[in-house]
mmCIF file of C-alpha atoms in Angstrom:
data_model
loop_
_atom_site.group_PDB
_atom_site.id
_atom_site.type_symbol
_atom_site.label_atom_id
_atom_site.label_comp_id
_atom_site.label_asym_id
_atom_site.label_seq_id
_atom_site.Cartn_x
_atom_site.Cartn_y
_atom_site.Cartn_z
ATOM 1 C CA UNK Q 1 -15.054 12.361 11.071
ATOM 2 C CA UNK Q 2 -12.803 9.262 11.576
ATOM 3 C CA UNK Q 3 -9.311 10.369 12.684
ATOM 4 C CA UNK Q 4 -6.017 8.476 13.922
ATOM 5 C CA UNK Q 5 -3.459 10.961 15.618
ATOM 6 C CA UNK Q 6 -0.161 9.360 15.724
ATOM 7 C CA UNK Q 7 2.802 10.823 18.148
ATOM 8 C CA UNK Q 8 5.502 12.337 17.043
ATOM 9 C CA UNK Q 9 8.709 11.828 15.813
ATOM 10 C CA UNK Q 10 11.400 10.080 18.071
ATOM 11 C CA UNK Q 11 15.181 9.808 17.673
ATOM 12 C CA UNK Q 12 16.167 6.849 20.000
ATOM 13 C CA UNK Q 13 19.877 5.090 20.732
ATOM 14 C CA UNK Q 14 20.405 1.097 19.509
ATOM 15 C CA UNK Q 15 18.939 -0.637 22.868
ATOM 16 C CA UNK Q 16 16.924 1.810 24.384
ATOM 17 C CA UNK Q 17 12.955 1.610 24.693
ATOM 18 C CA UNK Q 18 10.112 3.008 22.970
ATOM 19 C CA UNK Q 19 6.350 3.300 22.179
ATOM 20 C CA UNK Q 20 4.260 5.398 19.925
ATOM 21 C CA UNK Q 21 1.126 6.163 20.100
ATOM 22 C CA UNK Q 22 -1.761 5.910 17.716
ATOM 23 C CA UNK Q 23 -5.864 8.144 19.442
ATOM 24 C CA UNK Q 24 -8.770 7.451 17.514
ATOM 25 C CA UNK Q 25 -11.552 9.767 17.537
ATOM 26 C CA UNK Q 26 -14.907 10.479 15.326
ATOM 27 C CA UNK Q 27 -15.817 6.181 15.722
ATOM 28 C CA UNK Q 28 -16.104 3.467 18.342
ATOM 29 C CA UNK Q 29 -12.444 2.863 19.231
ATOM 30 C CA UNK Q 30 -13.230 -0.320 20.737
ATOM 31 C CA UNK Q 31 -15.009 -2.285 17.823
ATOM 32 C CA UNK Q 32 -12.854 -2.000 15.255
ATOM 33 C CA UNK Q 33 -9.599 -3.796 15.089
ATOM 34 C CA UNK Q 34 -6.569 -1.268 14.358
ATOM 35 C CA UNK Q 35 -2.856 -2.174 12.238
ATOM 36 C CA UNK Q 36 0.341 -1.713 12.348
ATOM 37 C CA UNK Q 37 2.254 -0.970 9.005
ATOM 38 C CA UNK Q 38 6.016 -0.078 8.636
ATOM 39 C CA UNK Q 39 7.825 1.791 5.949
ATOM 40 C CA UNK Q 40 11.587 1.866 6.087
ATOM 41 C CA UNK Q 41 13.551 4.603 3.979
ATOM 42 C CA UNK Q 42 12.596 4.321 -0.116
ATOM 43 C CA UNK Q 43 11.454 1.258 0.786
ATOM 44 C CA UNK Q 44 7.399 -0.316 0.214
ATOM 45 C CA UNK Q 45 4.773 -1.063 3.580
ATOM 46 C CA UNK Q 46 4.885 -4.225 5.804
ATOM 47 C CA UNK Q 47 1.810 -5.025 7.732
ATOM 48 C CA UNK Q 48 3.146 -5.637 11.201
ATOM 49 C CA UNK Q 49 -0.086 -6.830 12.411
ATOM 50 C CA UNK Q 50 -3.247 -5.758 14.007
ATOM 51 C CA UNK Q 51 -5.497 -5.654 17.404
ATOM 52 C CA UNK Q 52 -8.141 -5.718 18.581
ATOM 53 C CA UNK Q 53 -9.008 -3.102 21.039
ATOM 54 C CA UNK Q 54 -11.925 -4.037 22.526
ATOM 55 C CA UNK Q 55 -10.087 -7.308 23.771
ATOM 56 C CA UNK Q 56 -6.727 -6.304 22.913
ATOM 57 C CA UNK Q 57 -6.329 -9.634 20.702
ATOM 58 C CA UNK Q 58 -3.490 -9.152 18.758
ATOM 59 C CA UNK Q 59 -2.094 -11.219 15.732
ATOM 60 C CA UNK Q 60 1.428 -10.392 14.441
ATOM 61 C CA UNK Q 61 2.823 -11.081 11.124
ATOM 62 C CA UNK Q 62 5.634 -13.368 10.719
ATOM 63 C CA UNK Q 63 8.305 -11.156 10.316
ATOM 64 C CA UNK Q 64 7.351 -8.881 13.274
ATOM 65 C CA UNK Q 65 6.107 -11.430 15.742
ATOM 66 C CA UNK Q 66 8.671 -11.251 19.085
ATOM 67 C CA UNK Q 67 10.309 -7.876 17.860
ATOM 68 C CA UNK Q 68 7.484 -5.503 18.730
ATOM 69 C CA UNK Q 69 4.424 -5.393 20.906
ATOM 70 C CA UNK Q 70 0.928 -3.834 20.666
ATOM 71 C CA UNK Q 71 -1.246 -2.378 23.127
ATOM 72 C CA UNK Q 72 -4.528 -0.408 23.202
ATOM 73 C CA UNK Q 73 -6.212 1.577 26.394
ATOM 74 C CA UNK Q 74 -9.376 2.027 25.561
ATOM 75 C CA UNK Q 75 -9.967 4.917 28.582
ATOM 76 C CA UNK Q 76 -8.274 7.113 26.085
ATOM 77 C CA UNK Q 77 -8.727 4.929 22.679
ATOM 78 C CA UNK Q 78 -5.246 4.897 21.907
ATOM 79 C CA UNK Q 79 -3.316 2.027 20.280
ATOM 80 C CA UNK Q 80 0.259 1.309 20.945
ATOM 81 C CA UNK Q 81 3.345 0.124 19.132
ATOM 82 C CA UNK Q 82 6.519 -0.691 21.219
ATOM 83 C CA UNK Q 83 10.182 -1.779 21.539
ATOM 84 C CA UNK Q 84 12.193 -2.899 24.273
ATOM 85 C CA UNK Q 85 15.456 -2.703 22.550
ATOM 86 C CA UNK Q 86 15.771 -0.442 19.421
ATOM 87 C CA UNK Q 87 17.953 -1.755 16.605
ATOM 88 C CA UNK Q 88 19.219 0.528 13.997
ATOM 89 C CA UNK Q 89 17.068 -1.204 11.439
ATOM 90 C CA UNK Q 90 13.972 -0.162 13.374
ATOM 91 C CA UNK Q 91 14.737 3.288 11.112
ATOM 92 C CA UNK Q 92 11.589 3.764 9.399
ATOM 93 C CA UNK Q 93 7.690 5.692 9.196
ATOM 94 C CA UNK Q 94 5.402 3.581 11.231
ATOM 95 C CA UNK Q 95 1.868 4.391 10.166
ATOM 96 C CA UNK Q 96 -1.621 2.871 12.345
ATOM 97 C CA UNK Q 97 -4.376 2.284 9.993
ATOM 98 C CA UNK Q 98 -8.235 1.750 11.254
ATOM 99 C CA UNK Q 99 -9.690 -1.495 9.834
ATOM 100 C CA UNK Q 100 -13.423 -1.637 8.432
ATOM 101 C CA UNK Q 101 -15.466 -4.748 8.479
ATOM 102 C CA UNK Q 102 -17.913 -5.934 5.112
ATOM 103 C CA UNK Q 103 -21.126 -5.928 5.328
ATOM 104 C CA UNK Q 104 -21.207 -9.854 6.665
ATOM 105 C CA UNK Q 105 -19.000 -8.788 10.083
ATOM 106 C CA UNK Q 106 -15.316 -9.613 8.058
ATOM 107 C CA UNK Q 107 -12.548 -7.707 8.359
ATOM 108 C CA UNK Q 108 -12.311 -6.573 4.849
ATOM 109 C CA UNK Q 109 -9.085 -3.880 4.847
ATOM 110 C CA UNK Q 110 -7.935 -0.231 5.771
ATOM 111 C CA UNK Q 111 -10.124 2.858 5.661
ATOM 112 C CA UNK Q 112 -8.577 5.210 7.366
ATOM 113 C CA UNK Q 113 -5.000 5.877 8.236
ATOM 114 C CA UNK Q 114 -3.032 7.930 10.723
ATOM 115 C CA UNK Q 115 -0.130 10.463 9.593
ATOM 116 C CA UNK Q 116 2.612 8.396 10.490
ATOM 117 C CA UNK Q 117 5.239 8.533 13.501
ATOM 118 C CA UNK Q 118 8.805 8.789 12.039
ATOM 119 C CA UNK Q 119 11.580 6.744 14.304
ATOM 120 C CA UNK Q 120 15.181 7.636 13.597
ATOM 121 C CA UNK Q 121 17.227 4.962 16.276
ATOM 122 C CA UNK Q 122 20.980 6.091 15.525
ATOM 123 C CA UNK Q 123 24.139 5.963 17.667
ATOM 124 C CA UNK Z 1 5.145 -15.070 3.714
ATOM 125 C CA UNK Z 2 5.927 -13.467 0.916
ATOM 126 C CA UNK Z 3 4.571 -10.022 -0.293
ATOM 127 C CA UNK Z 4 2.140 -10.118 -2.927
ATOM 128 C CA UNK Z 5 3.537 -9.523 -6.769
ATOM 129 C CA UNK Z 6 2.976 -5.809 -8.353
ATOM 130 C CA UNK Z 7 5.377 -4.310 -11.114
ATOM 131 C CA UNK Z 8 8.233 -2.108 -9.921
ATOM 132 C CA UNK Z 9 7.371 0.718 -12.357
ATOM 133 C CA UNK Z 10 4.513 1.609 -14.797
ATOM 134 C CA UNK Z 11 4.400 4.358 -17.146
ATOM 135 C CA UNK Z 12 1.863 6.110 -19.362
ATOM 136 C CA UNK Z 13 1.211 9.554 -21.087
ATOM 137 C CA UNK Z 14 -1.600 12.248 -19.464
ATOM 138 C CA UNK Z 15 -5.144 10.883 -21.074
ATOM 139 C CA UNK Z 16 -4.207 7.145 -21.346
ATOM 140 C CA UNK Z 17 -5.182 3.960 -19.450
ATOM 141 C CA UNK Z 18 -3.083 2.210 -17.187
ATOM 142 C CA UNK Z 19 -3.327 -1.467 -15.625
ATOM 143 C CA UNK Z 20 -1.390 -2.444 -12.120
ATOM 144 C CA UNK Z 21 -1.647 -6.190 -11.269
ATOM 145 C CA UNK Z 22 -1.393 -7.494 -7.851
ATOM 146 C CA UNK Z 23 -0.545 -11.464 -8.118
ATOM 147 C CA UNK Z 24 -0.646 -13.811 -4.784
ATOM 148 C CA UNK Z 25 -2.044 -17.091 -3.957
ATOM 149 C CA UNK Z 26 -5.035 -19.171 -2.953
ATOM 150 C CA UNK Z 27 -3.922 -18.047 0.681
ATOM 151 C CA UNK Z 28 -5.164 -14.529 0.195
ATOM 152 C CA UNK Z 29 -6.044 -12.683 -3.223
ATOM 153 C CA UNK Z 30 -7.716 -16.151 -4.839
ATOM 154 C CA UNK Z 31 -9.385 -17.022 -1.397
ATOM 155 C CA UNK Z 32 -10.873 -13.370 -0.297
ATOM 156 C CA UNK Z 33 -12.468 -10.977 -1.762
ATOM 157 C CA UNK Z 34 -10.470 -8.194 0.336
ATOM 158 C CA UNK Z 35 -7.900 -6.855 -2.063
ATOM 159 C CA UNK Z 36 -7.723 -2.780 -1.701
ATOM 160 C CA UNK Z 37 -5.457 -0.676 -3.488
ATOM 161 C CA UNK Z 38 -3.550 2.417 -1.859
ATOM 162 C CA UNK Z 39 -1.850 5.437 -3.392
ATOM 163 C CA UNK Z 40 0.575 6.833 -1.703
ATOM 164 C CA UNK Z 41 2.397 10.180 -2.466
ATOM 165 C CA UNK Z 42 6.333 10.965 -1.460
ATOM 166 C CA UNK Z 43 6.057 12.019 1.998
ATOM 167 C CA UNK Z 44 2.829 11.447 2.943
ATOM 168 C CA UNK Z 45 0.269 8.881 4.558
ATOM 169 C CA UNK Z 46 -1.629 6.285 2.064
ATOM 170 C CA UNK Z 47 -5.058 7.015 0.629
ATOM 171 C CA UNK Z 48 -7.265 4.672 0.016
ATOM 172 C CA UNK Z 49 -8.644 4.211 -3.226
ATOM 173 C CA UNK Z 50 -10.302 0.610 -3.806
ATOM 174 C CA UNK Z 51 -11.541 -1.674 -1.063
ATOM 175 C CA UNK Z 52 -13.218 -5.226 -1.442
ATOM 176 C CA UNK Z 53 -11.686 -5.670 -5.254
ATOM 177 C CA UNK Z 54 -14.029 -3.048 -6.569
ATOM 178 C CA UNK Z 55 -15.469 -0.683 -4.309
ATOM 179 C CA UNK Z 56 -14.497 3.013 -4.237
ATOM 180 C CA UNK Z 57 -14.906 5.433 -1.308
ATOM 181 C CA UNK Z 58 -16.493 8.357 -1.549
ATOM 182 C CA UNK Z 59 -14.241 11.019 -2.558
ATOM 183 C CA UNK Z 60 -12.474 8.563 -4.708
ATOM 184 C CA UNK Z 61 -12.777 9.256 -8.857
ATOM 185 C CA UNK Z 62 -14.496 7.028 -10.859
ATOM 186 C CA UNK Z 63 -11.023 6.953 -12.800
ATOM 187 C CA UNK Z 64 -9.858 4.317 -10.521
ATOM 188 C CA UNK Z 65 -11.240 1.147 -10.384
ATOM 189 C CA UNK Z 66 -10.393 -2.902 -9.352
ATOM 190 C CA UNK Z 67 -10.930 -6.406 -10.577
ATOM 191 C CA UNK Z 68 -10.124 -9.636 -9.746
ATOM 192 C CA UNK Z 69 -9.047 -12.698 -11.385
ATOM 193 C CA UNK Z 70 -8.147 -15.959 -9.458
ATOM 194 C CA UNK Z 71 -5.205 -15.058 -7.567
ATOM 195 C CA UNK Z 72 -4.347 -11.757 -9.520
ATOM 196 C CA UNK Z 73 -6.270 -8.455 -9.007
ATOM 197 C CA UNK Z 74 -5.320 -5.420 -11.030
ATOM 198 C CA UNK Z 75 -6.325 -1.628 -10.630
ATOM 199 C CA UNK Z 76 -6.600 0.056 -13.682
ATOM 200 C CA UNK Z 77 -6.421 3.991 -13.294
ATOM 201 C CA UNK Z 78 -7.989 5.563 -17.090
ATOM 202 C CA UNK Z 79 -7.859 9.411 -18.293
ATOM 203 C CA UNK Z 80 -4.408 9.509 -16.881
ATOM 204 C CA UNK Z 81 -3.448 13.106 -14.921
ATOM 205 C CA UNK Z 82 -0.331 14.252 -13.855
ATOM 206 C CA UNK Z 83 -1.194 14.085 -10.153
ATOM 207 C CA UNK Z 84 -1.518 10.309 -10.449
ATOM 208 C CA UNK Z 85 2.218 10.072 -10.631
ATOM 209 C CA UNK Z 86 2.381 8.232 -7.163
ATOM 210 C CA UNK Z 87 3.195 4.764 -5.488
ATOM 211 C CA UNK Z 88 0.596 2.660 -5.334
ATOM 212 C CA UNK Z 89 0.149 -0.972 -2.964
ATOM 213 C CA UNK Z 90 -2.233 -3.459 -3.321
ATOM 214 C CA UNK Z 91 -2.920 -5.385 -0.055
ATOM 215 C CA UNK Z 92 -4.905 -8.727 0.934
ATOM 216 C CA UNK Z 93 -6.585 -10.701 3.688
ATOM 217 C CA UNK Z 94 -4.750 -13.098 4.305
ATOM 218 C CA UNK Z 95 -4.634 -16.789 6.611
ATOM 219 C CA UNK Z 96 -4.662 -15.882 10.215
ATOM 220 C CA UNK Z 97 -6.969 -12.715 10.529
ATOM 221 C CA UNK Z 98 -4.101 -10.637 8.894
ATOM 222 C CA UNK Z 99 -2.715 -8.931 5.736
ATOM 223 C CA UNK Z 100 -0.249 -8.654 3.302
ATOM 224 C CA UNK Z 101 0.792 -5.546 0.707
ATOM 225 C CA UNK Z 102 2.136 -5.569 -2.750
ATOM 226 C CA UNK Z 103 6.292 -4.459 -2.917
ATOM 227 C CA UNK Z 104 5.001 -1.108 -4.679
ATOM 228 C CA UNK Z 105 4.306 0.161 -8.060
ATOM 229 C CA UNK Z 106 6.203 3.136 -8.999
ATOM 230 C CA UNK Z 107 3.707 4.908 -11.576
ATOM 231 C CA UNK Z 108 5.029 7.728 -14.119
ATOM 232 C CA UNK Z 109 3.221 9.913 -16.109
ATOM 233 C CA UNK Z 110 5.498 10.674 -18.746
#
């Protein structure tokens, strides 16, 4: 069974650090390429991006690209999602989602997703 | 780049047929055929319940299903029950090895 365990739930200061953590288990961590979606209170999801853990080749979207950074270590096929400063509007449920590929090798969308890893960055 | 379109809010009564549509461009839902569609109740992770326009997972009722139509898709939930009352996104593949969700539609079941 296909399962992403995200880490808990973190209540950080504007400016300090962070990274979450996303362990897959029941599949082949490194050949499939994992995302990065955020939710901010009552609000809808944002794909941040996705990567690739097998060569850790990451593409950002847009509106995330320079604010956060992904990682994967595939000794312990986990995925990563970091800040180096925290803003207030960093507030929100950040879920990782496991991408499947069609049956021609594309990347063709979600089908699984983790439980989400609430971040609460508050003075 | 702009989310794809979806209604805020759709209602409907327990037994009918509803119809979400999901419009974007030539730049993802008219140039792939990777549209899903994800409900998502208060509180708690998405679920997948269309991937690849029309494809269901198993699990998945036979209630829900996809289309597509140049750049708009649409999911179209029938025999509506009172646990459908959910958010649901549509998302895309989009330019750039990436994707792109829907703003949300809020569905009621009156």
């Amino acid at each position: 069974e296909v399962q992403l365990v995200q880490s808990g739930a973190e209540v950080k200061k504007p400016g300090e650090s962070l990274k979450i953590s996303c362990k897959g288990s029941g599949y082949s961590f490194t050949t499939y390429w994992i995302g990065w979606v955020r939710q901010m209170p009552g609000k809808g999801l944002e794909w941040m991006g996705i990567i690739y853990p097998g060569d850790s080749d990451t593409r950002y979207s847009p509106s995330f690209q320079g604010q956060v950074t992904f990682s994967a270590d595939k000794s312990v096929s986990t995925a990563y999602l970091q800040w180096s400063s925290l803003k207030a509007s960093d507030t929100a449920m950040y879920f990782c989602a496991k991408l499947d590929f069609d049956s021609g090798g594309m990347i063709s969308g979600v089908d699984s997703w983790g439980q989400g890893s609430l971040v609460t960055v508050s003075s | 780049q702009s989310a794809l379109t979806q209604p805020a809010s759709v209602s409907g009564s327990p037994g009918q047929s509803i119809t979400i549509s999901c419009t974007g461009t030539s730049s993802d839902v008219g140039g792939y055929n990777y549209v899903s569609w994800y409900q998502q109740h208060p509180g708690k992770a998405p679920k997948v319940l269309i991937y690849e326009v029309n494809n269901r997972p198993s699990g998945v009722s036979n209630r829900f299903s996809g289309s597509k139509s140049g750049n708009t898709a649409s999911l179209t939930i029938s025999g509506l029950q009172t646990e459908d009352e959910a958010d649901y996104y549509c998302s895309s593949y989009t330019t750039s090895i990436n994707f792109i969700f829907g703003g949300g539609t809020k569905l009621t079941v009156l």
